[in-house]
Short mmCIF file of N, CA and C in Angstrom, two decimals:
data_model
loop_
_atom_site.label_atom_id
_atom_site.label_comp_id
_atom_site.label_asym_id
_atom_site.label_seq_id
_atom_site.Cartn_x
_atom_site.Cartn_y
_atom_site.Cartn_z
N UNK A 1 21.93 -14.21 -46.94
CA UNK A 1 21.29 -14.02 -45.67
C UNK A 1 22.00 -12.88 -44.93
N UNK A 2 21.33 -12.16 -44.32
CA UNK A 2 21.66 -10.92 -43.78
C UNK A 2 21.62 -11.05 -42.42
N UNK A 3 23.04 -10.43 -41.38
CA UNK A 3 23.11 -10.86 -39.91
C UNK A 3 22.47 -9.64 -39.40
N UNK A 4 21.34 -10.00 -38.17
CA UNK A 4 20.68 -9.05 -37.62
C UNK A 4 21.42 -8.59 -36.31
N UNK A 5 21.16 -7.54 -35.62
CA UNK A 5 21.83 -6.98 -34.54
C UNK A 5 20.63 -7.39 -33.82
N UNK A 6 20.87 -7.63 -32.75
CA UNK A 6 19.86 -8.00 -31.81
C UNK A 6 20.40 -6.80 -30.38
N UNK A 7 19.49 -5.90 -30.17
CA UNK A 7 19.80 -5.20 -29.08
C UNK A 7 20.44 -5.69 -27.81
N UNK A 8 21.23 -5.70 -26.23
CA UNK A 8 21.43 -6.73 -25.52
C UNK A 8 21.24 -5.22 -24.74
N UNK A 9 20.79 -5.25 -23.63
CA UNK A 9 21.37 -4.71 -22.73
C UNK A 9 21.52 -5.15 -21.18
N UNK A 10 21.65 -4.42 -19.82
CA UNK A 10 22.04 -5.00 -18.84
C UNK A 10 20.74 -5.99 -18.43
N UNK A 11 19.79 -5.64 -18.52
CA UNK A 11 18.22 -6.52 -18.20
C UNK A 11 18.65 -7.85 -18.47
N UNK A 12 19.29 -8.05 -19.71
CA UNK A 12 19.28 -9.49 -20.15
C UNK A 12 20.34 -10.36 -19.41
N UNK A 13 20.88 -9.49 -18.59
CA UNK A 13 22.31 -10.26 -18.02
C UNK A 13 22.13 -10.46 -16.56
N UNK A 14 21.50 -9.39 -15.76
CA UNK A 14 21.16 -9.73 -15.03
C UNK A 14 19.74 -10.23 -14.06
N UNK A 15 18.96 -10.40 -14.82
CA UNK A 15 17.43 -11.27 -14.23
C UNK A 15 16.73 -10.05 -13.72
N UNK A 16 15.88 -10.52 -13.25
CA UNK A 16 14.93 -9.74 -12.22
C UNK A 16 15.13 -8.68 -11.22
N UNK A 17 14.99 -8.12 -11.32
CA UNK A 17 15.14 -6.63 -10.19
C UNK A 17 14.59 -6.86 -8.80
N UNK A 18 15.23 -6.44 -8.26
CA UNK A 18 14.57 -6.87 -6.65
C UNK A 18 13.23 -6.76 -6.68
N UNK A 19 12.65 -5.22 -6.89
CA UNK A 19 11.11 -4.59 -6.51
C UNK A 19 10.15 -5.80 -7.76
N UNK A 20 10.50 -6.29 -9.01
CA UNK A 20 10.17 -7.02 -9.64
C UNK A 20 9.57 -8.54 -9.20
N UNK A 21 10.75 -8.99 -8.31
CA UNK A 21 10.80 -10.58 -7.32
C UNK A 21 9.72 -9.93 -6.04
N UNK A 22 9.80 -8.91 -5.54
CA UNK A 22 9.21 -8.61 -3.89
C UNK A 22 7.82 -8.89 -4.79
N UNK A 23 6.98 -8.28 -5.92
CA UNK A 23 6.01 -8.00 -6.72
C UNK A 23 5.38 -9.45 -7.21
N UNK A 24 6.11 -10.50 -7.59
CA UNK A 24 5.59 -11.80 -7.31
C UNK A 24 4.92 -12.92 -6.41
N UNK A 25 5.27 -13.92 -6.73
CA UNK A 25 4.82 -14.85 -5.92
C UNK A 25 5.89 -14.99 -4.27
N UNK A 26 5.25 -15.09 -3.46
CA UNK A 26 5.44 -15.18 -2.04
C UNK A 26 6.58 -16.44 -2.17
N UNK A 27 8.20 -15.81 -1.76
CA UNK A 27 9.11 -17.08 -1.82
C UNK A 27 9.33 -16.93 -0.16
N UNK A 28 9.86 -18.15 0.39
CA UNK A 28 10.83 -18.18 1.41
C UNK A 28 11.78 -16.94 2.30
N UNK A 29 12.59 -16.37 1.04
CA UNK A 29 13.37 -14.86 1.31
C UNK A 29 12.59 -13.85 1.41
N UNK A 30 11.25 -14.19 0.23
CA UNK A 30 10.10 -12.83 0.65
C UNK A 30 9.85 -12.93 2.33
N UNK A 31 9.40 -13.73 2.80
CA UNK A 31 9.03 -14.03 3.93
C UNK A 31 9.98 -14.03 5.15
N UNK A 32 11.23 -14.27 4.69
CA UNK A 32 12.26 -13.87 5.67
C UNK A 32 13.14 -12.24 5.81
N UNK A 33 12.15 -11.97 5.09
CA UNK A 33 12.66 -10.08 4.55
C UNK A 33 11.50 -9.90 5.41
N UNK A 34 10.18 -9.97 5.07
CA UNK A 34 9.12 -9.51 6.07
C UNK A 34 9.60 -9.57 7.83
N UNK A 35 9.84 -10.65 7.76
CA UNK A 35 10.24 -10.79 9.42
C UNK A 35 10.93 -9.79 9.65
N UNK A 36 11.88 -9.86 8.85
CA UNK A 36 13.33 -8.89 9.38
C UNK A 36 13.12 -7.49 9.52
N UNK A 37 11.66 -7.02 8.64
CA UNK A 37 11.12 -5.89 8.65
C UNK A 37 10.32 -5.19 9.52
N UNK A 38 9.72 -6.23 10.12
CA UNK A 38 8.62 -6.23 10.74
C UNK A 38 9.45 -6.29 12.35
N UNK A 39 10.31 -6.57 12.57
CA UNK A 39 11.67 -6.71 13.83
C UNK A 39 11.60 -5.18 14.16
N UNK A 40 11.64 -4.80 12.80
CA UNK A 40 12.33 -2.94 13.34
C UNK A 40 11.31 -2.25 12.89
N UNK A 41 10.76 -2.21 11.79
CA UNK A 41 9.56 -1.57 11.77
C UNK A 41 7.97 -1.77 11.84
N UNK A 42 7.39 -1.63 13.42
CA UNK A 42 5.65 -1.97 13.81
C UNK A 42 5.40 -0.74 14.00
N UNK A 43 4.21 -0.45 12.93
CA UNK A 43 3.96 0.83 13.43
C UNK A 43 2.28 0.78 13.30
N UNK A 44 1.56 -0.38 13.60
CA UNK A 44 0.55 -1.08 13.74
C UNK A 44 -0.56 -0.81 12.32
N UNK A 45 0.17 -0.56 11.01
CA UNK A 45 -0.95 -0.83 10.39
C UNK A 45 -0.11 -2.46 9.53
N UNK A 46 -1.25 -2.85 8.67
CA UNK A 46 -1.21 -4.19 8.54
C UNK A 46 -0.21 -4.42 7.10
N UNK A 47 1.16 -3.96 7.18
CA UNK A 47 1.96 -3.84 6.15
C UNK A 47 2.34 -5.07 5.14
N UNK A 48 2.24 -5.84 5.49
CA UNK A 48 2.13 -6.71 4.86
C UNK A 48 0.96 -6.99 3.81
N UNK A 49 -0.04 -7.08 4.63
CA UNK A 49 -1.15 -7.08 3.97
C UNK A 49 -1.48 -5.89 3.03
N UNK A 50 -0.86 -4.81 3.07
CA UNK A 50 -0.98 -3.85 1.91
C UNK A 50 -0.37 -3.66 1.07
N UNK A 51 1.41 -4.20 1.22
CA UNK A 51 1.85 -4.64 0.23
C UNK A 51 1.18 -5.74 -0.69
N UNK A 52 1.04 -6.89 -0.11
CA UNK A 52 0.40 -7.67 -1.11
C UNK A 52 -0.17 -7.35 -1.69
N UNK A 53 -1.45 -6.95 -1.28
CA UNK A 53 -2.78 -6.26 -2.10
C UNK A 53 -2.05 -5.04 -3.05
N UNK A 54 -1.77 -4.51 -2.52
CA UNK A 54 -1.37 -3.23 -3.51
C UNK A 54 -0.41 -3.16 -4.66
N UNK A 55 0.68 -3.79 -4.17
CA UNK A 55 2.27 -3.90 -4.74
C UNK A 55 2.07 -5.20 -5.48
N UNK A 56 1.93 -6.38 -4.99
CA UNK A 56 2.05 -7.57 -5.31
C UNK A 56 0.37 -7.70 -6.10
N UNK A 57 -0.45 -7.25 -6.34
CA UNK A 57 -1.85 -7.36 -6.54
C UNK A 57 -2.71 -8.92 -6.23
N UNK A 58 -2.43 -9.44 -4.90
CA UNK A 58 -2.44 -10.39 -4.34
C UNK A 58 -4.21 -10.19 -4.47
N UNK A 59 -5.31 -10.98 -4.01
CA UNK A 59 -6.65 -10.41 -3.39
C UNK A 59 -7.37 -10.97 -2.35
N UNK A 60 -5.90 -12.13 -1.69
CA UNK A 60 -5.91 -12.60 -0.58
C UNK A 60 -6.39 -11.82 0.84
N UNK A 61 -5.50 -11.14 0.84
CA UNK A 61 -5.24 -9.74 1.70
C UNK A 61 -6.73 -8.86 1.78
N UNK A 62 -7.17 -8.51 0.40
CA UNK A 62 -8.20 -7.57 0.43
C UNK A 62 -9.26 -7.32 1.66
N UNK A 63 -9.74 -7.99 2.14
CA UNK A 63 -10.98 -8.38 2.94
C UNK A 63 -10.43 -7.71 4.40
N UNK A 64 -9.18 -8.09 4.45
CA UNK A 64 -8.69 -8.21 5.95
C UNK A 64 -7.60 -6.43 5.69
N UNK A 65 -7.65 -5.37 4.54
CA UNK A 65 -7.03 -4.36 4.43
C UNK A 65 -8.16 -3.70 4.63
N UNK A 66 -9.09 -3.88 3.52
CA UNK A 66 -10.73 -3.32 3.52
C UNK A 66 -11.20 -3.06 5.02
N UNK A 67 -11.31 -3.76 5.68
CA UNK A 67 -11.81 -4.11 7.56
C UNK A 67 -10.75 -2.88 7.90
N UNK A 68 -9.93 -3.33 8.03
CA UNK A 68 -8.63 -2.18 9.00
C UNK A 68 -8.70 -0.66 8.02
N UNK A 69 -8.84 -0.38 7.25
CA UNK A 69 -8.73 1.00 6.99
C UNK A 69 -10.38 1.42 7.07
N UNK A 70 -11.21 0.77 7.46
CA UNK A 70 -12.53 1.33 7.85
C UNK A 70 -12.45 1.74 9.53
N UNK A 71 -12.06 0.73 10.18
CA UNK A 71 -11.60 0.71 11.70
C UNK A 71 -10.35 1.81 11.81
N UNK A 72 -9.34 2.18 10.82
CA UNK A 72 -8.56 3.10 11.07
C UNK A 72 -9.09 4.24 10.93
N UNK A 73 -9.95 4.62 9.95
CA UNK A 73 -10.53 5.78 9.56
C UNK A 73 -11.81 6.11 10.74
N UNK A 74 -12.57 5.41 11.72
CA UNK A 74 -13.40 5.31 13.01
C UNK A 74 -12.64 6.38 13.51
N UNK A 75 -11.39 5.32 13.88
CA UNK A 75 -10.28 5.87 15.65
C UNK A 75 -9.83 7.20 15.27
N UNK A 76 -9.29 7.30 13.72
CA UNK A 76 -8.58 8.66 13.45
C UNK A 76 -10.08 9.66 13.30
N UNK A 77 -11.33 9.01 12.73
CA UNK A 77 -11.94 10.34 12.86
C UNK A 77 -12.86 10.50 14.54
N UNK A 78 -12.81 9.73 15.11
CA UNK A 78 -13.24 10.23 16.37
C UNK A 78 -12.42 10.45 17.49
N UNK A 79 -10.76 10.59 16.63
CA UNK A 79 -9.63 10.86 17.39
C UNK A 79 -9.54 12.57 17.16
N UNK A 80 -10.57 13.33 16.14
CA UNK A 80 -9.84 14.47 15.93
C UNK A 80 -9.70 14.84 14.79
N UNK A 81 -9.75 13.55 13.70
CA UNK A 81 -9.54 13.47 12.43
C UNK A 81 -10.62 14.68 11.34
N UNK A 82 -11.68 14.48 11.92
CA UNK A 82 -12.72 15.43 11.36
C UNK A 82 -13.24 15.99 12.61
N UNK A 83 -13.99 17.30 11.88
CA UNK A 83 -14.82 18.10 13.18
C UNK A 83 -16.02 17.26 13.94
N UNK A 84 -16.48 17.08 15.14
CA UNK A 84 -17.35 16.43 15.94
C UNK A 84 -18.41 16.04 14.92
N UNK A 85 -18.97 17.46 14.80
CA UNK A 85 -20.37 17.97 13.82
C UNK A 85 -20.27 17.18 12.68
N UNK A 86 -19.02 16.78 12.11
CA UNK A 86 -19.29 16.42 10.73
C UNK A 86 -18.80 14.51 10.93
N UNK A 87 -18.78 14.09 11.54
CA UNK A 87 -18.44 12.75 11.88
C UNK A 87 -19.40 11.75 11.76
N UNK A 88 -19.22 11.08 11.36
CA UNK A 88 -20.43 9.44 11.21
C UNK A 88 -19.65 8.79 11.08
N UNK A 89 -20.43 7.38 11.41
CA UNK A 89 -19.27 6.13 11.32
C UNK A 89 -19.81 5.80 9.56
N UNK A 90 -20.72 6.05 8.78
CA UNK A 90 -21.15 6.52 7.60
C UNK A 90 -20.26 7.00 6.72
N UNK A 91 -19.59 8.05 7.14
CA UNK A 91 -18.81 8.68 6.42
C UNK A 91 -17.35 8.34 6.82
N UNK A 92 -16.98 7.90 8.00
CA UNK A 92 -15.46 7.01 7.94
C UNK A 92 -15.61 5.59 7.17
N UNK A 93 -16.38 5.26 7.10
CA UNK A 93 -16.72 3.92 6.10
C UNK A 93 -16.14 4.20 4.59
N UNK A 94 -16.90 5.59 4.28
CA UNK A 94 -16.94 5.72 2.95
C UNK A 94 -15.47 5.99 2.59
N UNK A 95 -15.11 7.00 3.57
CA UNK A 95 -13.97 7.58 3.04
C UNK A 95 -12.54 6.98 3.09
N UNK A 96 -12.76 5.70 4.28
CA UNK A 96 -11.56 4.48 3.97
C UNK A 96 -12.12 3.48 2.96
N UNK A 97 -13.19 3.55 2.67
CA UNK A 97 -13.04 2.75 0.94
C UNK A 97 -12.58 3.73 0.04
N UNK A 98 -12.83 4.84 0.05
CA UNK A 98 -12.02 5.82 -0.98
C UNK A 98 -10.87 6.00 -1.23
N UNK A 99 -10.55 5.76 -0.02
CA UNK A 99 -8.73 5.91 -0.15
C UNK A 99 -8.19 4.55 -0.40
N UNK A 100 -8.60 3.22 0.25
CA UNK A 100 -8.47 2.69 -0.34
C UNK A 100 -8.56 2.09 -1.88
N UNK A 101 -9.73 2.67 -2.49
CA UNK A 101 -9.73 2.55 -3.98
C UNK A 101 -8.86 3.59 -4.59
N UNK A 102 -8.29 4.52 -4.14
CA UNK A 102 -7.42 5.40 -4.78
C UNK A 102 -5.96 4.80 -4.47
N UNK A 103 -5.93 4.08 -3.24
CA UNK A 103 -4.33 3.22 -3.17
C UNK A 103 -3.97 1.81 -4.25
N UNK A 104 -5.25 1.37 -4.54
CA UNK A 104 -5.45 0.48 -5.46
C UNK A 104 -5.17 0.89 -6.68
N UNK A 105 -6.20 1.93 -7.04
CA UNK A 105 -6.34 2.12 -8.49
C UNK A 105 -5.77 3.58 -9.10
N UNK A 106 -5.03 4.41 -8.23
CA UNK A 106 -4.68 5.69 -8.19
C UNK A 106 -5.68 6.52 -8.38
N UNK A 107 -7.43 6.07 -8.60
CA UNK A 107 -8.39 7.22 -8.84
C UNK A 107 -9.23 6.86 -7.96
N UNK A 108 -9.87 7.98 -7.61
CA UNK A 108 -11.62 8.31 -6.20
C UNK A 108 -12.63 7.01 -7.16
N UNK A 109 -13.37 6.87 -6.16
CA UNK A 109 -14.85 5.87 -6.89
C UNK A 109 -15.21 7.01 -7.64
N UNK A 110 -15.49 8.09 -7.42
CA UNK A 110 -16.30 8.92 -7.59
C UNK A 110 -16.16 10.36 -7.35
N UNK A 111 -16.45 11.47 -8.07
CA UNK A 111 -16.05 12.82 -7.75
C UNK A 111 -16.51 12.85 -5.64
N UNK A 112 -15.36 13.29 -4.83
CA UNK A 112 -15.24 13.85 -3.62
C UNK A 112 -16.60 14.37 -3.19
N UNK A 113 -17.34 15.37 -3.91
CA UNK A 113 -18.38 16.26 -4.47
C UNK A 113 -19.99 15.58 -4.06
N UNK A 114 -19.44 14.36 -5.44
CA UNK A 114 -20.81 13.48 -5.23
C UNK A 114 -20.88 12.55 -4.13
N UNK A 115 -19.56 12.28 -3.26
CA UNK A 115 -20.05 11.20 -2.55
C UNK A 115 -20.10 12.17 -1.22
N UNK A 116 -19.69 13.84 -0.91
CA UNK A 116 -19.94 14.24 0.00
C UNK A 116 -21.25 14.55 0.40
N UNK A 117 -21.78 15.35 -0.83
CA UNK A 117 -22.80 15.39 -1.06
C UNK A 117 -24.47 14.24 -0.23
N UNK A 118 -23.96 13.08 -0.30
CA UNK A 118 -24.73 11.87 -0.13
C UNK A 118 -24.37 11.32 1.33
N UNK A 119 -23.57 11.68 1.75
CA UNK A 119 -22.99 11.99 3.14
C UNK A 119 -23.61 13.07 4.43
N UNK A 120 -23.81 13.89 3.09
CA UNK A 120 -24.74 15.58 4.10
C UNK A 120 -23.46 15.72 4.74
N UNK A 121 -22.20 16.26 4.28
CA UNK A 121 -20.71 16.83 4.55
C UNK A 121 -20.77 17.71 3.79
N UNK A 122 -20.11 18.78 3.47
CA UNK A 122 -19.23 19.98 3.54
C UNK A 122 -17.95 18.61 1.94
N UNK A 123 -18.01 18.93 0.34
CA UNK A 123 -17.31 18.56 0.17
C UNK A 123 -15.68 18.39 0.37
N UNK A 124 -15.69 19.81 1.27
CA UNK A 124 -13.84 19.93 1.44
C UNK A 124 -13.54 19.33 3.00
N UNK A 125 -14.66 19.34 3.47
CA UNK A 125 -14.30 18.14 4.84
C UNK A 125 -13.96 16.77 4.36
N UNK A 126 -14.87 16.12 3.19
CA UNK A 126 -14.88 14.60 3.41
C UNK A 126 -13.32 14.60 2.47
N UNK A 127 -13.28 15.41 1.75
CA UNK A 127 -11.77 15.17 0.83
C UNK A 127 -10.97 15.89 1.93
N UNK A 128 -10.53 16.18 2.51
CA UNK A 128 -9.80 16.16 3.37
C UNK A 128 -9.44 15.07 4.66
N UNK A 129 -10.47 14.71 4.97
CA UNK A 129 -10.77 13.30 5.54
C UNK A 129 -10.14 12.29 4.97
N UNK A 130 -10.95 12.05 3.69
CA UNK A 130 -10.50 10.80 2.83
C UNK A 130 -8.95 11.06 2.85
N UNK A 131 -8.27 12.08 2.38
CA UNK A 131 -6.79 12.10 1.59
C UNK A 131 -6.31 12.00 2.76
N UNK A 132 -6.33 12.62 4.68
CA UNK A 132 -5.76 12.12 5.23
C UNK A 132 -5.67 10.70 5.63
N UNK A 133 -6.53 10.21 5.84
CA UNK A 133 -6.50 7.99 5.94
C UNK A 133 -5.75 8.03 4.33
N UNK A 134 -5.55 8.68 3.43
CA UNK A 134 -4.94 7.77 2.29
C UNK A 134 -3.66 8.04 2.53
N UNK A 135 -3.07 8.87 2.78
CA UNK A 135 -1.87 9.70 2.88
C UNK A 135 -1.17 8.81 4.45
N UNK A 136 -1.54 8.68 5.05
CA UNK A 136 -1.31 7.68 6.17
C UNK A 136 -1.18 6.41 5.54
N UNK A 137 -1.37 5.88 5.46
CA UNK A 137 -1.43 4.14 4.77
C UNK A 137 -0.70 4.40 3.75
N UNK A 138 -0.52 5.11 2.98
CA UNK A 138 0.29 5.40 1.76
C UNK A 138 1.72 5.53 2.37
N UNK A 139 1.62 6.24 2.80
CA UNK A 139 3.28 6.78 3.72
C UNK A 139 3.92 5.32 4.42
N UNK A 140 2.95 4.74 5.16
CA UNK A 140 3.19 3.96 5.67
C UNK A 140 3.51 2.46 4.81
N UNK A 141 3.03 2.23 3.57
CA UNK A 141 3.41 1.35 2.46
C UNK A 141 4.49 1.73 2.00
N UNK A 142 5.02 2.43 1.59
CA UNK A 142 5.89 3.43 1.57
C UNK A 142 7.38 3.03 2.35
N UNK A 143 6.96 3.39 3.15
CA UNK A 143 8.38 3.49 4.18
C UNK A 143 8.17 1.25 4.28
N UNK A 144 7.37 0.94 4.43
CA UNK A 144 7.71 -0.66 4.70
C UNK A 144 8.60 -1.63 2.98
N UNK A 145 7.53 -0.74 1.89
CA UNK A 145 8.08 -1.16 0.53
C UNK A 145 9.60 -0.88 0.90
N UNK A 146 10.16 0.27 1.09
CA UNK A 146 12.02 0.73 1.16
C UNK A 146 12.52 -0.31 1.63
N UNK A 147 12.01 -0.29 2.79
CA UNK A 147 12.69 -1.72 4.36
C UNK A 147 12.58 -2.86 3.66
N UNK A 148 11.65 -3.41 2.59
CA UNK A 148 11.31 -4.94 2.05
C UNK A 148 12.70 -4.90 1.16
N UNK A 149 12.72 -4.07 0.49
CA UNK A 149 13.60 -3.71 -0.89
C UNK A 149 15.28 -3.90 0.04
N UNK A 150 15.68 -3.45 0.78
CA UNK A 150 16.55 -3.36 1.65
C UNK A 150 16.76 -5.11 2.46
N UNK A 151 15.61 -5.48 2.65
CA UNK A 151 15.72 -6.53 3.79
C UNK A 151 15.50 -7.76 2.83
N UNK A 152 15.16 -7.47 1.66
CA UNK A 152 15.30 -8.83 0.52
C UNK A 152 16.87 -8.78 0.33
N UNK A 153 17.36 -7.71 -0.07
CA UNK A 153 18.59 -7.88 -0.52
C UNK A 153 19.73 -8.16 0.28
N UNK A 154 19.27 -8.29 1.54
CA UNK A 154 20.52 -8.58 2.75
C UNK A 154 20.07 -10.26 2.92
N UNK A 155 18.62 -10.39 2.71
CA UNK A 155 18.49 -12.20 2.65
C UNK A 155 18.88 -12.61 1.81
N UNK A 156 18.69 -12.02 0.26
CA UNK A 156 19.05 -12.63 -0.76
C UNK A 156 20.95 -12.85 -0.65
N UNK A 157 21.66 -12.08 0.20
CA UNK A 157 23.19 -12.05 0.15
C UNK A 157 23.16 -13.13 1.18
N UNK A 158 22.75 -13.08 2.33
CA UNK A 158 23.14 -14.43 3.36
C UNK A 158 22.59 -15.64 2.77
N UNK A 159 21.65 -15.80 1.90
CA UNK A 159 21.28 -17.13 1.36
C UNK A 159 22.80 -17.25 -0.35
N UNK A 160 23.38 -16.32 -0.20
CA UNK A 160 24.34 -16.49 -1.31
C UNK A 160 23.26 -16.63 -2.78
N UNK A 161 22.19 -16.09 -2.75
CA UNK A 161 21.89 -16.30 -4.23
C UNK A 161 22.05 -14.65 -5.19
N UNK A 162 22.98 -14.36 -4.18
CA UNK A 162 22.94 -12.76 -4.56
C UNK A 162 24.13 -12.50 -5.45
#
């Protein structure tokens, strides 16, 4: 009988990776990292809820991310976001489901092109549109994912399971 080498490396010694545990099921410390996050960083979009959905692929969340990046994409495009002329609440609809399906799935529903097109937009308005609401919410998942990653690991040390 012949002795096999069995590869070992650090993975096997030490468990789960933080961003690995945040990416699961909703524990106690998840939830006491959110708080602690949410203390210092409000910057009023619904971070939680986009982590889940996005990071964690929760589909709890969906319904209630879907709603707010249609309502974000309204205020930002009748804040300035797009030109007067080229504005509908039609086309902020579309283009926060776009970005949202591109935060989901990293790809457009559909070529920019064809859905400007069906819009009666200018294709380099509505992709410009769309990528700013994605680029916002993105940034903003972003900077809250760092703070979770950070604020698990200071719960996980005061609960001593660290």
């Amino acid at each position: 009988m012949e002795a096999r080498n069995v590869a070992k490396g650090d993975w096997d010694v030490r468990g789960r990776d933080f961003e690995t545990a945040l990416a699961g099921p909703v524990t106690p410390s998840i939830c006491d990292a959110d708080r602690a996050v949410r203390f210092e960083f409000r910057n009023g979009f619904p971070n939680w809820a986009l982590y889940r959905t996005v990071i964690a692929g929760d589909d709890l969340h969906l319904a209630e991310v879907r709603r707010w990046c249609v309502a974000f994409a309204v205020a930002y495009g009748m804040d300035g976001g797009v030109r007067r002329d080229a504005y509908s609440e039609e086309l902020a609809c579309v283009a926060a489901w776009d970005a949202l399906h591109i935060l989901l799935h990293g790809r457009q529903l559909q070529p920019h092109t064809t859905t400007a097109d069906a819009l009666g937009v200018h294709h380099k308005t509505y992709q410009r549109f769309r990528n700013a609401i994605y680029l916002r919410v993105r940034a903003s998942l972003d900077e809250y994912w760092v703070q979770m990653v950070v604020a698990y690991r200071q719960v996980l040390k005061a609960e001593r399971k660290f």
